[in-house]
């Protein structure tokens, strides 16, 4: 906590009050058409009214940390970004400000150009890579994910004019090869300008030197995305490398490329466009997308807020940010549910083991490839007190059983649901089951039970009142 108090000394009381109320608030003022729910916290924006931008959520020691920039002025016509912030959470809902890093703690000195950042762990240290505006990139090190961080070089790590492009907006990937090879991607890409490119280089083992000369990332394909942007992000899923800028992305089987344009993981709503700076990440067997949005309008002010939703991968590798969830439950963010909803989609779980989330043969996504004792869980379900039954929409070739337990995988058994044989994976049946007392339930676990490795496909579930 001393890092927090040390940081608080540097800010006006209005900024401190904003942080304290937004990060500690358990019950928020509802938006239009939103019912007041005891204990509910608005999930989007992640933290209200702090100007959180360029969010990168990284998982260290099984805990999420968010590394962000901050837009300080809701009326600014240009970017006013005086520091970086590090937030921590246990549930992706309640965020606590852990550390603030000032540019004066780096070679930059006084500045309001604290642009995008990323963080990584290696060799017992945490590395914080930061942009000095659109000029160059620095690096800091610490022994903890939240710091305190110290400038590792006292000068730019990626100096201006290192390459023909601009040396800013870094992203780090630790590959899953045997050597866990680290890479850095940076730059500003414009398809019409041969001097503006995304660049990639292998990092040295010490993470503060380059192991090779940066090379241009080639981007191919006629799809109308990734025509030009800064803030690249690189991640890997099922052997595929995903190069994104905003929610526009391209894929490759080789980390160096070439990358083939695929499309937009979103739909241009909720800021899901080339400006949706953020990252894609996995946690507890689920995939997520976090990004920022000029929610006042970029023409009004350079002021952003950060959002989150579930992320799904199609069988062909395409990414889908769950805008259906945003359309229906934007304020909930992720990890909160209302038992009064018409239905809760199975793919909105927050924890899973020994199951797979894939495309449904009838559209959308579902839970399948379920194995014995595989499970999914849903925490923070509100309005369960008056519910006495649960309806499950599923398919099964040989019939199967789903146990519903309270609060843990070994918790109180609330119901044993026998899923009938449907004759075809594309044929779903909705079956209703009585559920025991739900008053003390905070989290529901759905546990698949059977002697084969392909038990059931779970599409959605819902509750009914007494």
CSV table of C-alpha atoms in Angstrom, one decimal:
chain,number,residue,atom,x,y,z
A,1,UNK,CA,0.0,0.0,0.0
A,2,UNK,CA,2.9,2.4,0.5
A,3,UNK,CA,3.2,2.6,-3.3
A,4,UNK,CA,-0.4,3.9,-3.5
A,5,UNK,CA,0.1,6.5,-0.8
A,6,UNK,CA,3.4,7.6,-2.2
A,7,UNK,CA,1.6,8.1,-5.5
A,8,UNK,CA,-1.3,9.9,-4.0
A,9,UNK,CA,0.9,12.7,-2.7
A,10,UNK,CA,1.4,13.9,-6.3
A,11,UNK,CA,-2.2,14.4,-7.3
A,12,UNK,CA,-5.0,17.0,-6.6
A,13,UNK,CA,-7.8,16.0,-4.3
A,14,UNK,CA,-10.3,15.7,-7.2
A,15,UNK,CA,-8.2,12.9,-8.8
A,16,UNK,CA,-7.8,11.1,-5.5
A,17,UNK,CA,-11.5,11.2,-4.7
A,18,UNK,CA,-12.2,9.8,-8.2
A,19,UNK,CA,-9.9,6.9,-7.7
A,20,UNK,CA,-11.1,6.1,-4.2
A,21,UNK,CA,-14.8,6.1,-5.1
A,22,UNK,CA,-14.5,4.3,-8.3
A,23,UNK,CA,-12.1,1.5,-7.1
A,24,UNK,CA,-13.8,0.9,-3.8
A,25,UNK,CA,-17.5,1.3,-4.8
A,26,UNK,CA,-19.6,-1.8,-4.4
A,27,UNK,CA,-22.9,-0.3,-5.4
A,28,UNK,CA,-23.1,2.2,-8.2
A,29,UNK,CA,-25.7,4.6,-9.5
A,30,UNK,CA,-27.7,2.7,-12.2
A,31,UNK,CA,-27.8,3.8,-15.8
A,32,UNK,CA,-30.9,4.1,-17.8
A,33,UNK,CA,-33.0,0.9,-17.8
A,34,UNK,CA,-30.7,-0.7,-15.2
A,35,UNK,CA,-32.2,-2.2,-12.1
A,36,UNK,CA,-30.5,-1.5,-8.8
A,37,UNK,CA,-29.0,-4.8,-7.6
A,38,UNK,CA,-27.4,-5.0,-4.1
A,39,UNK,CA,-23.7,-5.7,-4.4
A,40,UNK,CA,-23.7,-5.1,-8.2
A,41,UNK,CA,-20.8,-3.0,-9.6
A,42,UNK,CA,-20.8,-1.5,-13.1
A,43,UNK,CA,-18.5,-3.6,-15.2
A,44,UNK,CA,-18.1,-1.2,-18.1
A,45,UNK,CA,-16.2,1.1,-18.0
A,46,UNK,CA,-13.8,-0.9,-15.9
A,47,UNK,CA,-13.2,2.1,-13.7
A,48,UNK,CA,-15.5,5.1,-14.2
A,49,UNK,CA,-14.3,8.6,-14.9
A,50,UNK,CA,-10.5,8.2,-14.6
A,51,UNK,CA,-9.6,8.4,-18.3
A,52,UNK,CA,-8.3,4.8,-18.4
A,53,UNK,CA,-6.7,4.2,-21.8
A,54,UNK,CA,-4.5,1.7,-23.7
A,55,UNK,CA,-5.3,-1.2,-21.2
A,56,UNK,CA,-3.1,-4.2,-21.2
A,57,UNK,CA,-4.3,-7.0,-18.8
A,58,UNK,CA,-1.5,-9.4,-18.0
A,59,UNK,CA,-1.8,-12.5,-15.7
A,60,UNK,CA,1.1,-12.9,-13.2
A,61,UNK,CA,0.9,-15.6,-10.6
A,62,UNK,CA,-2.7,-16.3,-11.6
A,63,UNK,CA,-3.7,-12.8,-10.8
A,64,UNK,CA,-4.8,-10.1,-13.3
A,65,UNK,CA,-3.0,-6.8,-13.5
A,66,UNK,CA,-3.9,-3.9,-15.8
A,67,UNK,CA,-1.3,-1.6,-17.1
A,68,UNK,CA,-2.8,1.6,-18.5
A,69,UNK,CA,-2.2,5.2,-19.6
A,70,UNK,CA,-4.5,8.0,-18.5
A,71,UNK,CA,-6.3,10.8,-20.3
A,72,UNK,CA,-6.4,13.6,-17.8
A,73,UNK,CA,-8.7,16.1,-19.5
A,74,UNK,CA,-12.2,15.5,-20.7
A,75,UNK,CA,-12.0,18.6,-22.8
A,76,UNK,CA,-8.6,18.2,-24.4
A,77,UNK,CA,-8.3,18.4,-28.2
A,78,UNK,CA,-4.9,16.7,-27.9
A,79,UNK,CA,-3.6,13.9,-25.7
A,80,UNK,CA,-2.9,15.0,-22.1
A,81,UNK,CA,-1.4,11.9,-20.6
A,82,UNK,CA,0.6,12.7,-17.4
A,83,UNK,CA,1.4,9.2,-16.0
A,84,UNK,CA,0.9,5.5,-16.2
A,85,UNK,CA,-1.3,3.5,-13.8
A,86,UNK,CA,-1.2,-0.1,-12.6
A,87,UNK,CA,-4.4,-1.7,-11.4
A,88,UNK,CA,-5.1,-5.1,-9.8
A,89,UNK,CA,-8.1,-7.3,-9.3
A,90,UNK,CA,-9.2,-10.7,-8.2
A,91,UNK,CA,-12.3,-10.9,-10.4
A,92,UNK,CA,-12.0,-8.5,-13.4
A,93,UNK,CA,-14.8,-6.5,-11.8
A,94,UNK,CA,-13.4,-4.6,-8.8
A,95,UNK,CA,-10.2,-2.8,-9.7
A,96,UNK,CA,-7.8,-1.2,-7.2
A,97,UNK,CA,-5.2,1.3,-8.1
A,98,UNK,CA,-1.9,-0.2,-7.0
A,99,UNK,CA,0.8,2.1,-8.5
A,100,UNK,CA,1.2,5.3,-10.4
A,101,UNK,CA,4.4,5.8,-12.4
A,102,UNK,CA,5.4,9.3,-13.3
A,103,UNK,CA,7.5,10.3,-16.3
A,104,UNK,CA,10.0,12.0,-13.9
A,105,UNK,CA,10.9,8.5,-12.6
A,106,UNK,CA,12.3,7.8,-16.1
A,107,UNK,CA,14.7,9.5,-18.5
A,108,UNK,CA,11.7,11.4,-19.9
A,109,UNK,CA,11.5,13.9,-17.1
A,110,UNK,CA,8.5,16.3,-17.0
A,111,UNK,CA,6.0,15.2,-19.7
A,112,UNK,CA,2.4,14.8,-20.6
A,113,UNK,CA,3.2,12.2,-23.2
A,114,UNK,CA,3.0,8.9,-21.2
A,115,UNK,CA,1.7,6.8,-24.1
A,116,UNK,CA,1.0,3.1,-24.4
A,117,UNK,CA,2.7,0.4,-22.4
A,118,UNK,CA,3.1,-3.3,-21.8
A,119,UNK,CA,4.6,-5.5,-19.1
A,120,UNK,CA,6.1,-9.0,-18.9
A,121,UNK,CA,7.9,-11.3,-16.4
A,122,UNK,CA,11.2,-13.2,-16.9
A,123,UNK,CA,14.3,-14.1,-14.9
A,124,UNK,CA,12.6,-13.3,-11.6
A,125,UNK,CA,11.8,-9.7,-12.7
A,126,UNK,CA,8.9,-7.7,-14.0
A,127,UNK,CA,9.5,-5.5,-17.0
A,128,UNK,CA,7.5,-2.4,-17.8
A,129,UNK,CA,7.8,-1.0,-21.3
A,130,UNK,CA,6.6,2.5,-21.9
A,131,UNK,CA,6.2,5.0,-24.8
A,132,UNK,CA,7.7,8.5,-24.7
A,133,UNK,CA,4.9,9.9,-26.8
A,134,UNK,CA,5.5,8.7,-30.4
A,135,UNK,CA,9.2,9.3,-30.1
A,136,UNK,CA,10.9,6.3,-28.4
A,137,UNK,CA,10.4,3.5,-25.9
A,138,UNK,CA,11.9,2.9,-22.4
A,139,UNK,CA,11.9,0.0,-20.0
A,140,UNK,CA,11.7,-0.2,-16.2
A,141,UNK,CA,12.2,-3.2,-13.9
A,142,UNK,CA,10.8,-4.3,-10.5
A,143,UNK,CA,10.6,-7.3,-8.3
A,144,UNK,CA,6.8,-7.2,-8.2
A,145,UNK,CA,4.1,-6.7,-10.8
A,146,UNK,CA,3.1,-3.4,-9.2
A,147,UNK,CA,6.6,-2.2,-8.6
A,148,UNK,CA,8.1,0.0,-7.5
A,149,UNK,CA,9.7,0.2,-10.9
A,150,UNK,CA,13.1,1.7,-11.7
A,151,UNK,CA,14.3,2.9,-15.0
A,152,UNK,CA,16.6,0.1,-16.2
A,153,UNK,CA,18.7,2.1,-18.6
A,154,UNK,CA,18.3,5.8,-17.9
A,155,UNK,CA,17.9,6.3,-21.6
A,156,UNK,CA,15.6,4.9,-24.4
A,157,UNK,CA,15.5,1.2,-24.9
A,158,UNK,CA,14.3,1.7,-28.5
A,159,UNK,CA,15.9,5.1,-29.4
A,160,UNK,CA,14.5,7.5,-32.0
A,161,UNK,CA,15.7,6.6,-35.5
A,162,UNK,CA,16.5,3.0,-34.6
A,163,UNK,CA,14.4,2.1,-37.7
A,164,UNK,CA,12.7,4.1,-40.4
A,165,UNK,CA,9.4,3.9,-38.5
A,166,UNK,CA,8.6,5.4,-35.1
A,167,UNK,CA,9.8,3.5,-32.0
A,168,UNK,CA,6.8,3.6,-29.7
A,169,UNK,CA,3.8,1.6,-28.6
A,170,UNK,CA,5.6,-1.6,-27.5
A,171,UNK,CA,3.9,-5.0,-27.0
A,172,UNK,CA,5.7,-8.1,-25.7
A,173,UNK,CA,5.2,-11.8,-26.5
A,174,UNK,CA,6.8,-14.7,-24.6
A,175,UNK,CA,6.5,-17.5,-27.1
A,176,UNK,CA,5.5,-21.0,-26.1
A,177,UNK,CA,8.6,-22.7,-27.8
A,178,UNK,CA,11.0,-24.6,-25.6
A,179,UNK,CA,13.2,-21.5,-25.1
A,180,UNK,CA,10.2,-19.3,-24.3
A,181,UNK,CA,11.6,-16.8,-26.7
A,182,UNK,CA,10.7,-13.2,-26.0
A,183,UNK,CA,9.7,-10.7,-28.8
A,184,UNK,CA,8.9,-7.0,-29.0
A,185,UNK,CA,6.6,-5.4,-31.6
A,186,UNK,CA,6.3,-1.7,-31.9
A,187,UNK,CA,5.7,1.1,-34.4
A,188,UNK,CA,3.2,2.8,-36.6
A,189,UNK,CA,1.9,1.1,-39.7
A,190,UNK,CA,0.5,2.8,-42.8
A,191,UNK,CA,-0.1,0.6,-45.9
A,192,UNK,CA,0.5,3.7,-48.1
A,193,UNK,CA,3.8,4.7,-46.5
A,194,UNK,CA,6.8,2.4,-47.0
A,195,UNK,CA,8.5,4.1,-44.1
A,196,UNK,CA,5.8,3.5,-41.5
A,197,UNK,CA,5.6,-0.2,-40.4
A,198,UNK,CA,5.1,-2.4,-37.4
A,199,UNK,CA,8.5,-3.8,-36.5
A,200,UNK,CA,9.5,-7.0,-34.6
A,201,UNK,CA,12.7,-8.1,-32.9
A,202,UNK,CA,13.8,-10.9,-30.6
A,203,UNK,CA,14.7,-9.7,-27.2
A,204,UNK,CA,17.8,-10.6,-25.3
A,205,UNK,CA,17.6,-12.9,-22.4
A,206,UNK,CA,18.0,-9.9,-20.1
A,207,UNK,CA,14.8,-8.3,-21.7
A,208,UNK,CA,16.5,-4.9,-21.9
A,209,UNK,CA,18.6,-5.5,-25.0
A,210,UNK,CA,17.7,-6.5,-28.6
A,211,UNK,CA,19.0,-9.9,-29.7
A,212,UNK,CA,18.6,-8.9,-33.4
A,213,UNK,CA,18.0,-6.0,-35.7
A,214,UNK,CA,14.3,-5.1,-35.9
A,215,UNK,CA,12.6,-6.3,-39.1
A,216,UNK,CA,9.5,-5.1,-40.9
A,217,UNK,CA,6.3,-7.1,-40.4
A,218,UNK,CA,4.6,-7.7,-43.8
A,219,UNK,CA,0.8,-7.5,-43.8
A,220,UNK,CA,-1.1,-9.0,-46.7
A,221,UNK,CA,-4.7,-9.5,-47.8
A,222,UNK,CA,-7.4,-7.4,-49.4
A,223,UNK,CA,-9.8,-7.2,-46.4
A,224,UNK,CA,-10.4,-3.6,-45.4
A,225,UNK,CA,-8.7,-3.6,-42.0
A,226,UNK,CA,-5.2,-2.7,-40.7
A,227,UNK,CA,-4.8,-0.1,-43.4
A,228,UNK,CA,-2.9,2.0,-40.8
A,229,UNK,CA,-2.6,2.5,-37.1
A,230,UNK,CA,-0.2,2.6,-34.1
A,231,UNK,CA,-0.5,0.5,-30.9
A,232,UNK,CA,0.2,-3.0,-32.2
A,233,UNK,CA,-0.6,-6.0,-30.0
A,234,UNK,CA,0.7,-9.5,-30.5
A,235,UNK,CA,-0.6,-12.7,-28.9
A,236,UNK,CA,-0.8,-16.4,-29.7
A,237,UNK,CA,-3.6,-18.9,-29.5
A,238,UNK,CA,-3.6,-22.6,-30.7
A,239,UNK,CA,-0.4,-22.1,-32.6
A,240,UNK,CA,-1.6,-19.0,-34.4
A,241,UNK,CA,0.0,-15.6,-34.0
A,242,UNK,CA,-2.4,-12.7,-33.9
A,243,UNK,CA,-1.2,-9.2,-34.8
A,244,UNK,CA,-3.8,-6.6,-33.9
A,245,UNK,CA,-4.2,-2.8,-33.9
A,246,UNK,CA,-7.4,-1.9,-32.1
A,247,UNK,CA,-9.9,-4.7,-32.8
A,248,UNK,CA,-8.6,-5.1,-36.4
A,249,UNK,CA,-6.2,-8.1,-36.7
A,250,UNK,CA,-4.2,-10.4,-39.0
A,251,UNK,CA,-2.8,-13.9,-38.4
A,252,UNK,CA,0.3,-15.9,-39.2
A,253,UNK,CA,1.8,-19.3,-38.5
A,254,UNK,CA,5.2,-17.5,-38.2
A,255,UNK,CA,5.9,-14.9,-35.6
A,256,UNK,CA,7.8,-12.8,-38.1
A,257,UNK,CA,4.9,-13.0,-40.6
A,258,UNK,CA,3.8,-12.4,-43.2
A,259,UNK,CA,0.4,-11.7,-41.6
A,260,UNK,CA,-2.9,-12.1,-43.4
A,261,UNK,CA,-5.6,-9.6,-42.7
A,262,UNK,CA,-8.7,-11.4,-41.1
A,263,UNK,CA,-11.1,-8.7,-40.0
A,264,UNK,CA,-12.5,-7.0,-37.0
A,265,UNK,CA,-13.1,-9.0,-33.9
A,266,UNK,CA,-15.8,-6.5,-33.0
A,267,UNK,CA,-18.5,-4.7,-35.0
A,268,UNK,CA,-17.5,-1.0,-34.8
A,269,UNK,CA,-19.9,-0.6,-31.8
A,270,UNK,CA,-18.6,0.2,-28.3
A,271,UNK,CA,-15.5,1.6,-29.9
A,272,UNK,CA,-14.5,-1.8,-31.4
A,273,UNK,CA,-12.6,-0.3,-34.3
A,274,UNK,CA,-9.0,0.4,-35.3
A,275,UNK,CA,-8.9,2.8,-32.3
A,276,UNK,CA,-9.8,0.1,-29.7
A,277,UNK,CA,-6.3,0.0,-28.2
A,278,UNK,CA,-6.0,-2.8,-25.7
A,279,UNK,CA,-5.2,-6.5,-25.6
A,280,UNK,CA,-6.6,-10.1,-25.8
A,281,UNK,CA,-5.8,-12.5,-22.9
A,282,UNK,CA,-6.7,-15.8,-21.2
A,283,UNK,CA,-7.5,-16.4,-17.6
A,284,UNK,CA,-8.9,-19.5,-15.8
A,285,UNK,CA,-9.7,-21.2,-19.0
A,286,UNK,CA,-11.6,-18.3,-20.5
A,287,UNK,CA,-10.6,-15.7,-23.1
A,288,UNK,CA,-11.2,-11.9,-22.9
A,289,UNK,CA,-10.8,-8.7,-24.8
A,290,UNK,CA,-10.2,-5.4,-23.1
A,291,UNK,CA,-9.9,-2.1,-25.0
A,292,UNK,CA,-10.5,1.7,-24.7
A,293,UNK,CA,-13.0,3.9,-26.4
A,294,UNK,CA,-13.4,7.6,-27.1
A,295,UNK,CA,-16.8,7.4,-25.5
A,296,UNK,CA,-17.3,11.2,-25.7
A,297,UNK,CA,-16.3,11.1,-29.4
A,298,UNK,CA,-12.8,11.7,-30.6
A,299,UNK,CA,-14.0,15.0,-32.2
A,300,UNK,CA,-15.1,16.1,-28.7
A,301,UNK,CA,-12.0,15.2,-26.7
A,302,UNK,CA,-9.1,12.9,-26.5
A,303,UNK,CA,-10.6,11.1,-23.5
A,304,UNK,CA,-11.1,7.4,-23.3
A,305,UNK,CA,-12.6,4.8,-21.0
A,306,UNK,CA,-11.7,1.0,-20.9
A,307,UNK,CA,-14.2,-1.8,-21.5
A,308,UNK,CA,-14.1,-5.6,-21.4
A,309,UNK,CA,-16.0,-8.5,-22.9
A,310,UNK,CA,-15.7,-12.3,-23.5
A,311,UNK,CA,-13.7,-13.4,-26.5
A,312,UNK,CA,-14.3,-16.5,-28.6
A,313,UNK,CA,-12.4,-18.2,-31.3
A,314,UNK,CA,-14.1,-19.7,-34.4
A,315,UNK,CA,-12.9,-23.1,-35.7
A,316,UNK,CA,-11.0,-21.4,-38.5
A,317,UNK,CA,-9.1,-19.1,-36.0
A,318,UNK,CA,-11.2,-16.0,-36.4
A,319,UNK,CA,-11.7,-14.0,-33.2
A,320,UNK,CA,-15.1,-12.8,-32.0
A,321,UNK,CA,-15.5,-10.1,-29.3
A,322,UNK,CA,-18.9,-11.0,-27.7
A,323,UNK,CA,-20.9,-8.0,-28.7
A,324,UNK,CA,-24.1,-9.9,-28.1
A,325,UNK,CA,-23.2,-9.8,-24.4
A,326,UNK,CA,-22.4,-6.1,-24.6
A,327,UNK,CA,-25.7,-5.4,-26.4
A,328,UNK,CA,-27.6,-7.2,-23.6
A,329,UNK,CA,-25.5,-6.6,-20.5
A,330,UNK,CA,-22.9,-3.9,-21.2
A,331,UNK,CA,-23.0,-2.5,-17.6
A,332,UNK,CA,-22.3,-5.9,-16.1
A,333,UNK,CA,-18.9,-6.3,-17.8
A,334,UNK,CA,-17.8,-9.9,-17.2
A,335,UNK,CA,-18.2,-12.1,-14.2
A,336,UNK,CA,-21.6,-10.9,-13.0
A,337,UNK,CA,-25.0,-12.3,-13.8
A,338,UNK,CA,-28.6,-11.7,-13.0
A,339,UNK,CA,-30.8,-14.7,-12.5
A,340,UNK,CA,-33.7,-12.7,-13.9
A,341,UNK,CA,-32.0,-12.6,-17.4
A,342,UNK,CA,-33.9,-14.4,-20.1
A,343,UNK,CA,-30.9,-16.8,-20.4
A,344,UNK,CA,-27.3,-17.0,-19.5
A,345,UNK,CA,-25.1,-18.3,-22.3
A,346,UNK,CA,-22.8,-21.2,-21.3
A,347,UNK,CA,-19.8,-19.5,-23.0
A,348,UNK,CA,-20.0,-16.6,-20.5
A,349,UNK,CA,-18.4,-18.7,-17.8
A,350,UNK,CA,-15.5,-17.3,-15.7
A,351,UNK,CA,-13.7,-20.5,-14.9
A,352,UNK,CA,-13.3,-23.9,-16.6
A,353,UNK,CA,-11.4,-27.1,-16.7
A,354,UNK,CA,-11.5,-30.1,-19.0
A,355,UNK,CA,-14.0,-28.6,-21.4
A,356,UNK,CA,-13.8,-26.7,-24.7
A,357,UNK,CA,-15.6,-23.6,-25.9
A,358,UNK,CA,-16.3,-23.8,-29.7
A,359,UNK,CA,-18.6,-22.7,-32.4
A,360,UNK,CA,-22.1,-24.2,-32.1
A,361,UNK,CA,-23.4,-26.1,-35.2
A,362,UNK,CA,-26.5,-23.9,-35.0
A,363,UNK,CA,-24.6,-20.6,-34.7
A,364,UNK,CA,-22.9,-18.8,-31.8
A,365,UNK,CA,-20.8,-20.6,-29.3
A,366,UNK,CA,-21.3,-23.4,-26.7
A,367,UNK,CA,-19.5,-25.7,-24.3
A,368,UNK,CA,-18.6,-29.0,-25.8
A,369,UNK,CA,-15.9,-31.7,-25.8
A,370,UNK,CA,-16.9,-32.1,-22.1
A,371,UNK,CA,-15.0,-34.8,-20.2
A,372,UNK,CA,-15.8,-36.5,-16.9
A,373,UNK,CA,-15.6,-34.0,-14.0
A,374,UNK,CA,-14.9,-31.2,-16.4
A,375,UNK,CA,-16.7,-28.0,-15.2
A,376,UNK,CA,-17.5,-24.4,-15.8
A,377,UNK,CA,-18.5,-21.9,-13.1
A,378,UNK,CA,-20.4,-18.6,-12.9
A,379,UNK,CA,-19.8,-16.3,-9.9
A,380,UNK,CA,-21.8,-13.3,-8.6
A,381,UNK,CA,-25.2,-14.5,-9.7
A,382,UNK,CA,-27.8,-12.0,-8.3
A,383,UNK,CA,-31.5,-12.5,-7.6
A,384,UNK,CA,-31.3,-16.2,-6.9
A,385,UNK,CA,-33.3,-16.0,-3.6
A,386,UNK,CA,-36.7,-16.7,-5.2
A,387,UNK,CA,-35.6,-19.2,-7.8
A,388,UNK,CA,-36.6,-22.8,-7.5
A,389,UNK,CA,-35.8,-24.3,-10.9
A,390,UNK,CA,-33.2,-24.2,-13.7
A,391,UNK,CA,-33.7,-24.8,-17.4
A,392,UNK,CA,-30.8,-26.2,-19.4
A,393,UNK,CA,-30.6,-26.1,-23.1
A,394,UNK,CA,-28.2,-28.9,-24.3
A,395,UNK,CA,-27.7,-31.8,-26.7
A,396,UNK,CA,-26.3,-35.2,-26.1
A,397,UNK,CA,-25.9,-38.4,-28.2
A,398,UNK,CA,-25.9,-40.9,-25.4
A,399,UNK,CA,-27.4,-38.9,-22.5
A,400,UNK,CA,-25.4,-37.4,-19.7
A,401,UNK,CA,-25.6,-35.8,-16.3
A,402,UNK,CA,-24.7,-32.4,-15.1
A,403,UNK,CA,-24.2,-31.7,-11.4
A,404,UNK,CA,-24.9,-28.2,-10.1
A,405,UNK,CA,-23.0,-27.3,-7.0
A,406,UNK,CA,-22.7,-24.2,-4.8
A,407,UNK,CA,-19.6,-22.1,-4.4
A,408,UNK,CA,-17.0,-24.7,-5.2
A,409,UNK,CA,-16.4,-27.8,-7.3
A,410,UNK,CA,-17.0,-29.9,-4.1
A,411,UNK,CA,-19.7,-27.6,-2.7
A,412,UNK,CA,-23.3,-28.4,-1.8
A,413,UNK,CA,-25.1,-30.4,-4.5
A,414,UNK,CA,-28.0,-28.3,-5.6
A,415,UNK,CA,-29.3,-30.5,-8.5
A,416,UNK,CA,-28.5,-33.5,-10.6
A,417,UNK,CA,-29.6,-32.8,-14.1
A,418,UNK,CA,-30.1,-35.7,-16.4
A,419,UNK,CA,-29.6,-34.5,-20.0
A,420,UNK,CA,-31.7,-36.6,-22.3
A,421,UNK,CA,-30.4,-38.1,-25.5
A,422,UNK,CA,-31.2,-35.8,-28.4
A,423,UNK,CA,-30.2,-38.0,-31.3
A,424,UNK,CA,-28.0,-35.3,-33.0
A,425,UNK,CA,-25.5,-32.7,-31.8
A,426,UNK,CA,-27.5,-30.2,-33.8
A,427,UNK,CA,-30.7,-30.9,-31.9
A,428,UNK,CA,-31.1,-29.2,-28.5
A,429,UNK,CA,-33.6,-29.9,-25.8
A,430,UNK,CA,-34.5,-27.6,-23.0
A,431,UNK,CA,-35.1,-29.5,-19.8
A,432,UNK,CA,-36.2,-28.0,-16.4
A,433,UNK,CA,-34.9,-29.2,-13.1
A,434,UNK,CA,-35.7,-28.4,-9.5
A,435,UNK,CA,-32.9,-26.6,-7.7
A,436,UNK,CA,-32.4,-26.7,-3.9
A,437,UNK,CA,-32.2,-23.6,-1.7
A,438,UNK,CA,-30.2,-20.9,-3.5
A,439,UNK,CA,-30.2,-18.1,-0.9
A,440,UNK,CA,-26.6,-18.6,0.2
A,441,UNK,CA,-25.2,-19.3,-3.3
A,442,UNK,CA,-22.7,-16.9,-4.8
A,443,UNK,CA,-21.2,-19.1,-7.5
A,444,UNK,CA,-22.6,-22.0,-9.5
A,445,UNK,CA,-20.5,-24.9,-10.8
A,446,UNK,CA,-21.7,-27.0,-13.6
A,447,UNK,CA,-19.9,-30.4,-13.4
A,448,UNK,CA,-20.2,-32.9,-16.3
A,449,UNK,CA,-20.5,-36.5,-15.2
A,450,UNK,CA,-20.1,-39.6,-17.3
A,451,UNK,CA,-17.9,-42.4,-18.6
A,452,UNK,CA,-17.2,-41.1,-22.1
A,453,UNK,CA,-15.1,-38.1,-23.3
A,454,UNK,CA,-17.9,-36.4,-25.2
A,455,UNK,CA,-20.8,-36.0,-22.8
A,456,UNK,CA,-22.9,-33.1,-23.7
A,457,UNK,CA,-23.1,-29.7,-25.6
A,458,UNK,CA,-24.3,-27.0,-23.2
A,459,UNK,CA,-25.8,-23.9,-24.9
A,460,UNK,CA,-27.5,-21.9,-22.2
A,461,UNK,CA,-29.4,-22.0,-18.9
A,462,UNK,CA,-32.0,-19.9,-17.1
A,463,UNK,CA,-33.9,-19.7,-13.8
A,464,UNK,CA,-37.5,-19.7,-12.9
A,465,UNK,CA,-39.2,-18.3,-9.8
A,466,UNK,CA,-41.1,-20.2,-7.1
